[in-house]
XYZ file of C-alpha atoms in Angstrom:
193
model
C -172.593 -5.325 25.815
C -170.007 -7.765 27.817
C -167.926 -8.621 25.855
C -167.709 -4.240 23.938
C -167.227 -3.942 28.304
C -164.930 -6.136 28.843
C -162.314 -5.620 25.501
C -162.393 -1.546 26.632
C -161.790 -2.296 30.021
C -158.201 -4.897 28.546
C -157.895 -2.027 26.824
C -157.125 -0.015 28.464
C -155.242 -2.177 31.487
C -153.128 -3.024 28.235
C -152.310 0.415 27.657
C -152.000 1.896 32.084
C -149.857 -1.287 32.191
C -147.375 -0.577 29.096
C -148.074 3.782 30.374
C -145.639 2.962 33.324
C -143.345 1.856 31.070
C -141.738 5.753 31.892
C -139.909 6.912 34.584
C -138.528 9.713 35.861
C -136.250 9.461 39.388
C -134.766 11.751 41.627
C -132.193 10.724 43.588
C -130.047 10.750 47.022
C -126.849 9.372 46.173
C -123.140 8.670 48.223
C -120.035 8.954 45.707
C -116.147 7.689 46.137
C -113.343 8.865 44.269
C -110.096 7.194 43.577
C -107.028 8.597 42.106
C -103.052 6.938 42.897
C -101.776 10.909 43.906
C -103.913 12.141 46.067
C -106.907 11.064 49.253
C -109.699 8.374 48.289
C -112.233 10.902 48.862
C -115.371 10.066 49.610
C -118.822 12.690 48.772
C -119.786 15.198 51.367
C -123.255 15.143 49.580
C -125.286 14.191 45.963
C -128.108 14.620 43.950
C -129.081 13.174 40.163
C -132.201 13.026 38.021
C -132.962 10.544 35.939
C -135.671 10.248 32.655
C -136.188 6.965 30.505
C -138.667 4.110 29.214
C -137.898 0.387 29.261
C -138.415 -0.832 26.077
C -140.283 -4.718 26.522
C -138.728 -7.406 24.110
C -140.552 -9.912 26.054
C -143.009 -11.499 28.329
C -146.156 -10.446 30.054
C -146.209 -11.074 33.974
C -142.167 -11.174 33.677
C -140.504 -9.213 31.436
C -137.149 -8.703 29.537
C -136.559 -5.366 28.376
C -133.959 -2.564 27.234
C -133.858 0.493 29.620
C -132.989 3.078 27.986
C -131.977 6.523 29.747
C -132.456 9.952 28.105
C -130.905 12.059 30.461
C -128.731 11.683 33.568
C -127.362 14.501 35.543
C -125.642 14.321 38.210
C -124.417 16.823 40.676
C -121.975 15.602 43.732
C -119.947 17.291 46.403
C -116.543 16.590 47.692
C -115.623 18.415 51.177
C -111.463 18.073 51.884
C -109.323 18.914 55.003
C -106.235 20.280 54.393
C -103.940 19.278 58.013
C -100.546 21.507 57.810
C -98.103 21.853 61.289
C -99.786 25.841 60.853
C -103.341 25.691 59.748
C -106.414 23.123 59.032
C -107.735 24.664 55.227
C -111.474 23.337 53.738
C -111.989 23.262 50.298
C -114.343 21.426 47.891
C -114.149 18.920 44.747
C -117.844 19.887 42.693
C -117.880 17.335 40.172
C -121.041 17.273 37.624
C -122.024 14.647 34.962
C -124.869 14.230 31.655
C -124.737 11.301 30.915
C -127.039 8.488 29.356
C -127.866 4.760 30.538
C -128.599 1.642 28.306
C -129.404 -2.015 28.890
C -131.578 -5.077 29.040
C -133.300 -4.593 32.169
C -136.561 -7.420 34.176
C -139.539 -6.645 35.795
C -141.711 -8.972 37.307
C -145.296 -7.547 37.340
C -146.660 -10.039 40.068
C -150.097 -7.822 40.936
C -151.808 -4.904 38.452
C -149.377 -1.783 39.733
C -146.976 -3.210 40.865
C -143.483 -3.486 39.626
C -140.231 -5.776 40.678
C -137.403 -4.356 37.988
C -133.871 -5.601 38.245
C -131.256 -3.498 35.568
C -127.805 -3.230 34.041
C -126.821 -0.209 31.968
C -123.646 1.048 30.387
C -123.744 4.894 30.834
C -121.323 7.207 29.304
C -121.154 10.452 30.446
C -119.907 13.305 29.468
C -117.848 14.926 33.419
C -116.503 17.861 34.913
C -114.823 18.787 38.029
C -113.827 22.376 39.800
C -111.896 21.976 42.456
C -111.222 25.481 42.979
C -108.685 26.395 41.473
C -109.291 24.762 37.574
C -111.539 23.300 35.742
C -111.117 18.646 34.581
C -113.521 17.249 32.490
C -113.443 14.377 29.913
C -115.517 11.441 28.373
C -115.869 9.291 30.988
C -117.174 5.532 30.849
C -119.892 4.226 34.096
C -121.214 1.583 34.484
C -125.248 0.649 36.488
C -126.757 -1.493 38.309
C -129.700 -1.392 40.298
C -132.738 -2.987 40.945
C -136.698 -0.856 41.820
C -139.946 -1.084 43.335
C -142.775 0.125 42.643
C -146.520 0.596 43.486
C -148.784 2.208 40.529
C -146.800 6.079 39.751
C -144.050 6.580 42.934
C -141.898 3.230 44.168
C -138.109 3.386 45.532
C -134.823 2.064 44.156
C -131.450 1.693 44.232
C -128.229 1.130 42.209
C -124.238 0.637 41.904
C -122.345 3.450 40.015
C -118.810 2.137 38.718
C -116.353 3.210 36.507
C -113.034 5.421 35.685
C -111.564 9.034 33.439
C -108.777 10.392 32.582
C -109.805 14.011 33.463
C -107.847 16.998 31.511
C -107.689 20.254 32.279
C -110.107 22.743 30.306
C -108.063 26.070 29.870
C -104.487 24.275 29.023
C -103.062 20.899 28.173
C -99.511 21.399 30.241
C -101.366 19.822 33.126
C -101.142 16.231 33.422
C -104.790 15.080 32.770
C -106.370 12.946 36.951
C -107.670 9.369 36.503
C -109.930 9.118 38.353
C -111.338 5.941 39.537
C -115.757 7.117 40.416
C -117.789 4.144 42.407
C -120.507 4.840 44.763
C -124.332 4.529 45.300
C -127.584 6.089 44.345
C -130.871 5.750 46.531
C -134.317 7.008 44.742
C -137.660 8.046 44.232
C -139.287 6.919 40.765
C -142.114 8.055 39.113
C -143.986 6.115 36.181
C -146.271 6.916 34.087
């Protein structure tokens, strides 16, 4: 009877530990946008939603895994002041992205329910930019590196993102593409289940 009880408890712990490989991250973010022919922009505010799973490859308390974020949605707002001799105008850029992420991760589990993770991911994205007049969009190659710590089903994390995109005007192809370098950070609350 004791052996059966210990076997059931061990099985329940393994299932619970494996179940915590799925995650949802709700982020606040700040981005920088650099263009050759325009001033460097710092974001006014931004938000992100990411959901995915870590697939364990090797290890038990120190695990090598493969992170796959199936959905990564990002929105960033940039506030721009245009100052001339006659007036000061304020306008906004709105940037949105839909992406996936994939890459290796290293997770340390010192005690049951506690996780410390570090990761590096490739993040192919489709990104759009609205500048109050035109809508631009294109594929962007982004890279993400970060880490998190969680206790049970909830935790905190931070990551750094960087990459580039050649935005093309959607309605017409007459305007030249905007070559943009993107970089920034995310601070997030993670939910593991």
